[in-house]
Short mmCIF file of C-alpha atoms in Angstrom, two decimals:
data_model
loop_
_atom_site.label_atom_id
_atom_site.label_comp_id
_atom_site.label_asym_id
_atom_site.label_seq_id
_atom_site.Cartn_x
_atom_site.Cartn_y
_atom_site.Cartn_z
CA MET A 1 133.03 49.18 -98.65
CA PRO A 2 131.04 51.61 -100.80
CA ASP A 3 132.81 52.96 -103.88
CA SER A 4 136.11 51.68 -102.58
CA ILE A 5 138.67 48.98 -103.29
CA SER A 6 137.14 45.69 -104.37
CA PRO A 7 138.79 42.30 -103.84
CA THR A 8 138.97 41.64 -107.60
CA GLY A 9 141.89 44.01 -108.14
CA ASP A 10 141.74 45.61 -111.58
CA GLY A 11 142.86 48.86 -113.16
CA LEU A 12 139.80 50.71 -111.85
CA ILE A 13 141.25 50.51 -108.34
CA ILE A 14 144.50 52.15 -109.35
CA ASP A 15 142.71 54.78 -111.43
CA MET A 16 140.64 55.68 -108.37
CA ILE A 17 143.68 55.92 -106.09
CA ARG A 18 145.62 57.88 -108.72
CA ARG A 19 142.85 60.47 -108.96
CA PHE A 20 142.66 60.78 -105.19
CA SER A 21 146.44 61.09 -104.90
CA GLN A 22 146.75 63.79 -107.54
CA ASP A 23 143.63 65.70 -106.46
CA ARG A 24 143.88 65.46 -102.67
CA LEU A 25 147.46 64.58 -101.73
CA ALA A 26 149.87 66.25 -104.16
CA PRO A 27 148.46 69.80 -104.04
CA LEU A 28 148.89 70.09 -100.25
CA ALA A 29 152.01 67.95 -99.75
CA ALA A 30 154.22 71.00 -99.08
CA GLU A 31 151.70 72.45 -96.61
CA ARG A 32 151.40 69.06 -94.92
CA GLU A 33 155.17 69.10 -94.43
CA LYS A 34 155.06 72.60 -92.89
CA GLN A 35 152.29 71.55 -90.50
CA ARG A 36 154.10 68.30 -89.60
CA ARG A 37 150.84 66.38 -89.75
CA ILE A 38 148.47 64.45 -92.00
CA GLU A 39 144.99 65.97 -91.85
CA PRO A 40 142.27 63.90 -90.14
CA GLU A 41 140.04 64.45 -93.17
CA ILE A 42 142.66 62.83 -95.44
CA ILE A 43 142.84 59.84 -93.10
CA ALA A 44 139.03 59.62 -93.16
CA GLU A 45 138.95 59.74 -96.96
CA LEU A 46 141.61 57.04 -97.22
CA ALA A 47 139.53 54.93 -94.84
CA GLU A 48 136.44 55.44 -96.99
CA LEU A 49 138.41 54.31 -100.03
CA GLY A 50 139.39 51.11 -98.22
CA VAL A 51 143.11 51.84 -98.29
CA PHE A 52 143.65 50.94 -94.62
CA GLY A 53 142.25 47.47 -95.21
CA ALA A 54 144.28 46.75 -98.34
CA THR A 55 146.16 43.76 -96.88
CA THR A 56 143.30 42.49 -94.69
CA PRO A 57 140.76 39.82 -95.76
CA ALA A 58 137.15 40.84 -96.31
CA GLU A 59 135.96 38.69 -93.37
CA TRP A 60 137.77 41.11 -91.06
CA ASP A 61 136.37 44.18 -92.89
CA GLY A 62 139.38 44.53 -95.17
CA SER A 63 139.62 45.25 -98.89
CA GLU A 64 141.64 42.09 -99.59
CA ILE A 65 143.47 43.23 -102.69
CA ASP A 66 146.21 41.18 -104.30
CA PRO A 67 149.91 42.00 -103.75
CA VAL A 68 150.39 43.46 -107.24
CA THR A 69 147.48 45.86 -106.85
CA TYR A 70 148.73 46.76 -103.38
CA ALA A 71 152.18 47.64 -104.77
CA LEU A 72 150.58 49.85 -107.42
CA LEU A 73 148.36 51.45 -104.77
CA VAL A 74 151.37 52.38 -102.62
CA GLU A 75 153.16 53.74 -105.70
CA GLU A 76 150.25 56.02 -106.54
CA ILE A 77 149.89 57.33 -102.98
CA ALA A 78 153.65 57.95 -102.80
CA ALA A 79 153.51 59.87 -106.07
CA GLY A 80 151.12 62.26 -104.31
CA ASP A 81 152.83 62.48 -100.91
CA GLY A 82 155.61 60.29 -99.54
CA SER A 83 154.61 60.95 -95.93
CA VAL A 84 151.09 59.67 -96.51
CA SER A 85 152.43 56.58 -98.25
CA THR A 86 154.58 55.78 -95.21
CA MET A 87 151.55 55.98 -92.94
CA VAL A 88 149.62 53.65 -95.26
CA SER A 89 152.52 51.23 -95.73
CA VAL A 90 153.37 50.82 -92.03
CA HIS A 91 149.70 50.45 -91.15
CA ASN A 92 149.05 47.73 -93.73
CA SER A 93 152.30 45.83 -93.68
CA PRO A 94 153.68 45.02 -91.20
CA THR A 95 150.99 46.01 -88.64
CA CYS A 96 147.79 44.54 -90.10
CA VAL A 97 149.67 41.63 -91.66
CA VAL A 98 151.05 40.55 -88.27
CA VAL A 99 147.63 40.56 -86.59
CA ASN A 100 145.95 38.85 -89.54
CA ASN A 101 148.55 36.12 -89.97
CA ASN A 102 149.24 35.38 -86.30
CA GLY A 103 146.34 36.64 -84.20
CA THR A 104 143.44 34.63 -82.80
CA ASP A 105 139.92 35.30 -84.02
CA ALA A 106 139.25 37.24 -80.83
CA GLN A 107 142.36 39.38 -81.40
CA LYS A 108 141.39 40.00 -85.01
CA ASP A 109 137.91 41.03 -83.97
CA ARG A 110 139.27 43.40 -81.31
CA TRP A 111 142.27 44.86 -83.15
CA LEU A 112 142.18 44.07 -86.86
CA ARG A 113 138.62 45.17 -87.68
CA PRO A 114 139.08 48.81 -86.57
CA LEU A 115 142.48 48.90 -88.27
CA ALA A 116 141.04 47.63 -91.55
CA ARG A 117 138.17 50.12 -91.38
CA GLY A 118 140.61 52.97 -90.85
CA GLN A 119 139.14 53.80 -87.44
CA HIS A 120 142.65 53.31 -86.04
CA VAL A 121 146.11 53.89 -87.52
CA GLY A 122 148.48 51.04 -86.75
CA SER A 123 152.11 51.18 -85.62
CA PHE A 124 154.86 48.56 -85.54
CA GLY A 125 157.43 48.66 -82.73
CA LEU A 126 160.51 46.56 -83.39
CA THR A 127 163.51 48.93 -83.58
CA GLU A 128 165.20 50.05 -80.36
CA PRO A 129 167.94 52.62 -79.73
CA GLN A 130 170.62 49.90 -79.76
CA ALA A 131 168.92 47.43 -82.12
CA GLY A 132 167.87 48.25 -85.66
CA SER A 133 168.75 45.62 -88.23
CA ASP A 134 169.82 43.23 -85.44
CA ALA A 135 166.36 42.39 -84.11
CA SER A 136 167.81 39.68 -81.85
CA ASN A 137 169.45 42.40 -79.73
CA LEU A 138 166.25 43.84 -78.26
CA LYS A 139 166.31 44.97 -74.61
CA THR A 140 162.62 45.73 -73.96
CA ARG A 141 161.64 43.17 -71.34
CA ALA A 142 158.28 41.50 -70.64
CA ILE A 143 158.17 39.64 -67.31
CA LYS A 144 155.19 37.39 -66.72
CA HIS A 145 153.25 37.55 -63.46
CA GLY A 146 150.31 35.19 -63.50
CA ASP A 147 148.14 36.00 -66.51
CA ARG A 148 149.79 39.38 -67.10
CA TYR A 149 153.09 40.77 -68.33
CA VAL A 150 154.95 43.77 -66.93
CA ILE A 151 156.87 45.51 -69.70
CA ASN A 152 159.73 47.98 -69.45
CA GLY A 153 161.89 49.36 -72.23
CA ALA A 154 162.05 51.72 -75.20
CA LYS A 155 161.52 51.78 -78.96
CA GLN A 156 162.99 54.09 -81.56
CA PHE A 157 162.01 55.32 -85.06
CA ILE A 158 158.37 54.21 -84.77
CA SER A 159 156.03 55.55 -87.46
CA ASN A 160 152.37 56.45 -86.85
CA ALA A 161 152.84 56.40 -83.06
CA ALA A 162 151.17 59.80 -82.63
CA HIS A 163 147.94 58.54 -84.24
CA PRO A 164 145.33 56.79 -82.07
CA GLY A 165 145.19 53.05 -82.65
CA ALA A 166 146.98 49.78 -82.15
CA LEU A 167 150.69 49.27 -81.59
CA VAL A 168 152.15 45.86 -82.41
CA PHE A 169 155.51 45.49 -80.68
CA PHE A 170 158.13 43.00 -79.56
CA ALA A 171 159.73 42.33 -76.19
CA VAL A 172 162.05 39.77 -74.60
CA THR A 173 160.20 37.15 -72.55
CA ASP A 174 163.17 34.79 -72.13
CA PRO A 175 166.54 36.59 -72.08
CA ASP A 176 168.45 33.29 -72.13
CA ALA A 177 166.86 32.00 -75.33
CA GLY A 178 168.33 34.47 -77.86
CA LYS A 179 166.14 34.87 -80.92
CA LYS A 180 163.67 32.35 -79.49
CA GLY A 181 163.17 34.56 -76.45
CA LEU A 182 161.20 37.30 -78.26
CA SER A 183 157.43 37.60 -78.12
CA CYS A 184 154.91 39.81 -79.89
CA PHE A 185 152.27 41.96 -78.18
CA VAL A 186 149.53 44.42 -79.14
CA ILE A 187 148.19 47.39 -77.16
CA ASP A 188 146.17 50.51 -77.75
CA LYS A 189 148.38 53.62 -77.72
CA SER A 190 146.35 55.01 -74.82
CA HIS A 191 147.43 52.05 -72.64
CA PRO A 192 148.63 53.01 -69.13
CA GLY A 193 152.40 52.80 -68.87
CA PHE A 194 152.94 53.58 -72.54
CA SER A 195 154.15 57.01 -73.64
CA ILE A 196 155.74 58.85 -76.54
CA ALA A 197 159.12 60.03 -75.31
CA ARG A 198 159.61 62.41 -78.22
CA THR A 199 158.72 63.03 -81.84
CA GLU A 200 161.83 63.22 -84.01
CA GLU A 201 162.83 66.10 -86.28
CA LYS A 202 163.83 64.63 -89.64
CA LEU A 203 165.40 65.40 -93.00
CA GLY A 204 162.25 64.46 -94.89
CA GLN A 205 158.77 62.93 -94.61
CA LYS A 206 158.02 65.49 -91.94
CA ALA A 207 154.25 65.00 -92.06
CA SER A 208 154.75 61.37 -91.08
CA ASP A 209 155.46 61.18 -87.35
CA THR A 210 158.50 59.18 -86.22
CA CYS A 211 158.62 58.68 -82.47
CA ALA A 212 160.66 57.31 -79.60
CA LEU A 213 158.47 55.21 -77.29
CA ALA A 214 158.72 54.29 -73.62
CA PHE A 215 157.19 51.43 -71.62
CA GLN A 216 157.29 51.94 -67.86
CA ASP A 217 155.89 49.14 -65.70
CA MET A 218 153.24 48.65 -68.37
CA GLU A 219 150.92 45.74 -67.59
CA VAL A 220 149.30 43.84 -70.45
CA ALA A 221 147.00 40.84 -70.34
CA GLU A 222 148.11 37.48 -71.66
CA ASP A 223 145.49 37.68 -74.41
CA GLN A 224 147.37 40.69 -75.81
CA ARG A 225 150.29 38.47 -76.74
CA ILE A 226 150.18 37.58 -80.45
CA GLY A 227 151.29 34.02 -81.07
CA ALA A 228 153.03 31.84 -78.51
CA GLU A 229 155.87 32.96 -76.28
CA GLY A 230 159.12 32.86 -78.21
CA GLU A 231 157.51 33.27 -81.65
CA GLY A 232 158.23 37.01 -81.90
CA TYR A 233 161.32 36.73 -84.07
CA LYS A 234 159.56 34.42 -86.50
CA ILE A 235 156.56 36.77 -86.62
CA ALA A 236 158.78 39.78 -87.31
CA LEU A 237 160.59 37.98 -90.14
CA SER A 238 157.29 36.93 -91.72
CA THR A 239 156.57 40.54 -92.68
CA LEU A 240 159.77 41.08 -94.67
CA GLU A 241 158.44 40.25 -98.14
CA SER A 242 155.37 42.47 -98.10
CA GLY A 243 157.11 45.27 -96.18
CA ARG A 244 160.03 45.49 -98.59
CA ILE A 245 157.78 45.32 -101.64
CA GLY A 246 155.85 48.23 -100.14
CA ILE A 247 158.97 50.38 -99.67
CA ALA A 248 160.14 49.55 -103.20
CA ALA A 249 156.75 50.67 -104.53
CA GLN A 250 156.94 53.81 -102.42
CA SER A 251 160.38 54.59 -103.86
CA VAL A 252 159.04 54.17 -107.38
CA GLY A 253 156.10 56.49 -106.69
CA MET A 254 158.15 59.33 -105.28
CA ALA A 255 160.81 59.03 -107.99
CA ARG A 256 158.10 59.04 -110.66
CA ALA A 257 156.60 62.24 -109.30
CA ALA A 258 159.99 63.98 -109.34
CA LEU A 259 160.83 62.77 -112.83
CA GLU A 260 157.45 63.72 -114.30
CA TYR A 261 157.86 67.22 -112.91
CA ALA A 262 161.39 67.47 -114.32
CA ILE A 263 160.31 66.29 -117.76
CA GLY A 264 157.47 68.81 -117.80
CA TYR A 265 159.85 71.57 -116.77
CA ALA A 266 162.40 70.57 -119.43
CA ARG A 267 159.74 70.75 -122.14
CA GLU A 268 158.75 74.27 -121.12
CA ARG A 269 162.08 75.79 -120.13
CA ARG A 270 163.79 77.48 -123.05
CA ALA A 271 167.47 78.35 -123.49
CA PHE A 272 169.59 79.17 -126.53
CA GLY A 273 166.51 79.23 -128.72
CA GLY A 274 164.95 75.90 -127.81
CA ALA A 275 163.44 73.72 -125.07
CA ILE A 276 166.17 72.34 -122.82
CA ILE A 277 164.83 68.81 -123.21
CA ASP A 278 166.17 68.90 -126.77
CA PHE A 279 169.73 69.36 -125.52
CA GLN A 280 171.50 66.03 -125.28
CA ALA A 281 172.93 66.72 -121.82
CA VAL A 282 169.42 67.13 -120.43
CA GLY A 283 167.61 64.63 -122.64
CA PHE A 284 170.10 61.83 -121.98
CA ARG A 285 169.94 62.47 -118.23
CA LEU A 286 166.16 62.16 -118.27
CA ALA A 287 166.25 59.10 -120.53
CA ASP A 288 168.61 57.37 -118.10
CA ALA A 289 166.36 58.32 -115.19
CA LYS A 290 163.27 56.98 -116.90
CA THR A 291 165.06 53.72 -117.65
CA GLN A 292 166.05 53.38 -114.00
CA LEU A 293 162.47 54.11 -112.96
CA GLU A 294 161.04 51.43 -115.22
CA ALA A 295 163.61 48.88 -114.05
CA ALA A 296 162.72 49.65 -110.44
CA ARG A 297 159.01 49.30 -111.16
CA GLN A 298 159.43 45.96 -112.93
CA LEU A 299 161.57 44.53 -110.11
CA THR A 300 158.90 45.63 -107.65
CA LEU A 301 156.03 44.15 -109.64
CA HIS A 302 157.97 40.92 -110.19
CA ALA A 303 158.36 40.48 -106.43
CA ALA A 304 154.66 41.29 -105.93
CA ARG A 305 153.65 38.74 -108.58
CA LEU A 306 155.70 36.02 -106.91
CA LYS A 307 154.00 36.77 -103.61
CA ALA A 308 150.58 36.81 -105.28
CA GLU A 309 151.28 33.34 -106.70
CA GLY A 310 152.33 32.03 -103.29
CA ARG A 311 155.93 31.52 -104.39
CA PRO A 312 159.03 32.48 -102.37
CA ALA A 313 159.53 36.21 -102.85
CA LEU A 314 162.10 37.29 -100.27
CA GLU A 315 165.03 37.42 -102.69
CA ALA A 316 163.01 39.36 -105.26
CA ALA A 317 161.66 41.69 -102.56
CA CYS A 318 165.17 42.45 -101.29
CA MET A 319 166.38 43.11 -104.84
CA ALA A 320 163.43 45.38 -105.53
CA LYS A 321 163.84 47.32 -102.30
CA LEU A 322 167.59 47.70 -102.78
CA PHE A 323 167.44 48.80 -106.41
CA ALA A 324 164.31 50.95 -106.22
CA SER A 325 165.38 52.90 -103.15
CA GLU A 326 168.84 53.68 -104.54
CA ALA A 327 167.54 54.40 -108.05
CA ALA A 328 164.94 56.76 -106.58
CA GLU A 329 167.61 58.96 -105.01
CA ALA A 330 169.51 59.06 -108.32
CA ILE A 331 166.31 59.92 -110.22
CA CYS A 332 165.50 62.73 -107.79
CA THR A 333 169.06 64.05 -108.15
CA ALA A 334 168.65 64.06 -111.92
CA SER A 335 165.35 65.88 -111.54
CA ILE A 336 166.88 68.57 -109.34
CA GLN A 337 169.74 68.99 -111.80
CA THR A 338 167.29 69.44 -114.65
CA LEU A 339 165.62 72.33 -112.85
CA GLY A 340 168.99 73.89 -112.07
CA GLY A 341 168.80 76.52 -109.35
CA TYR A 342 165.03 76.16 -109.13
CA GLY A 343 165.45 72.51 -108.21
CA PHE A 344 167.25 73.62 -105.06
CA LEU A 345 164.35 75.83 -103.94
CA ALA A 346 161.59 74.72 -101.61
CA ASP A 347 159.11 76.41 -103.97
CA TYR A 348 159.45 73.41 -106.29
CA PRO A 349 158.43 69.86 -105.30
CA VAL A 350 161.58 68.01 -106.38
CA GLU A 351 163.53 69.37 -103.40
CA ARG A 352 160.99 67.93 -100.95
CA ILE A 353 160.69 64.63 -102.80
CA TYR A 354 164.49 64.27 -102.78
CA ARG A 355 164.47 64.58 -98.98
CA ASP A 356 161.44 62.32 -98.58
CA VAL A 357 162.88 59.49 -100.65
CA ARG A 358 166.26 59.33 -98.92
CA VAL A 359 164.96 57.27 -95.97
CA CYS A 360 163.82 54.46 -98.29
CA GLN A 361 167.43 53.20 -98.27
CA ILE A 362 167.26 52.96 -94.47
CA TYR A 363 163.95 51.68 -93.13
CA GLU A 364 162.58 48.16 -93.66
CA GLY A 365 166.20 47.03 -93.78
CA THR A 366 169.05 49.25 -94.97
CA SER A 367 170.66 48.78 -98.37
CA ASP A 368 173.58 47.11 -96.59
CA VAL A 369 171.23 44.60 -94.97
CA GLN A 370 169.54 43.85 -98.31
CA LYS A 371 172.97 43.07 -99.78
CA LEU A 372 173.86 40.83 -96.83
CA ILE A 373 170.64 38.85 -97.28
CA LEU A 374 171.17 38.57 -101.03
CA GLN A 375 174.76 37.50 -100.49
CA ARG A 376 173.64 34.68 -98.19
CA MET A 377 171.11 33.53 -100.80
CA LEU A 378 173.68 33.24 -103.60
#
């Protein structure tokens, strides 16, 4: 990849992404929200930088960066625009990770290469209207007829679905087998029988599409099943570490952007003869927020380092996701408070960032689910 991410993973990568984020993403984030879309030229530039191949090995045209560098990359993109960071995060992990870790060479050649090059934007279809955190309660059904499956059902809250590209999704192949009855499939979003039922209106991250999907008598070939029948639940769980590290990093990036703006404002805003940052009520609030931000970043990087070293990282990833997502909302609240009435106006970025960051406590496992997992690991 010319002038893009290299597999060695050093500070030059993050410097490059930071410049792109601040020059190309942040200035138009508010306009992107109004338009409810991410510009094709931004997607093309991210592809040229190698961002869409961040979690994919070089042999499949990926950038193959290490987990720590990937976390920092997501943080920097999120600091520019939370919506863009969601597109990048969902595309890389879980979508590309599932195909890379579980697909055959033929599937990787067909699906992973264009994803890694950024020719396609990947989506991940697990959640259904009645099944969010409880992935064993899926109703989408895949019935086998010879060498093909006929699939009927629905998915909910699916990111990137409006972009052309691959959709990795899960369906029940054996309804009597419980968790062992789920299987994983991949299709192109132009596949006959697949449709977008609606695009949701949301509180935040409005430039990132979130869609309800429908499968109606959709036929897929057997070679579009990823892994063996019944391995779907295991495949879905295998993405938890990297996915939750990504959302933690995203939380840190958005919170950092809000806090940096608030600190800059507090240095310039004058009241009672001095800058408001010199008043203890304001200064202490910002000091607390910066401490929370650094704690969230270190938890995130710790989980990423464990994963990079090949050590178990699920507990650390859950802790990072839980703490970073909740700290980010508190940091954005502190930032709004620092701006006073201006913080409540859409003319200033902290209002948008506050709305964008709220969903980080919900997707990739709610805060309640993180606590349940951590409780079981005690």
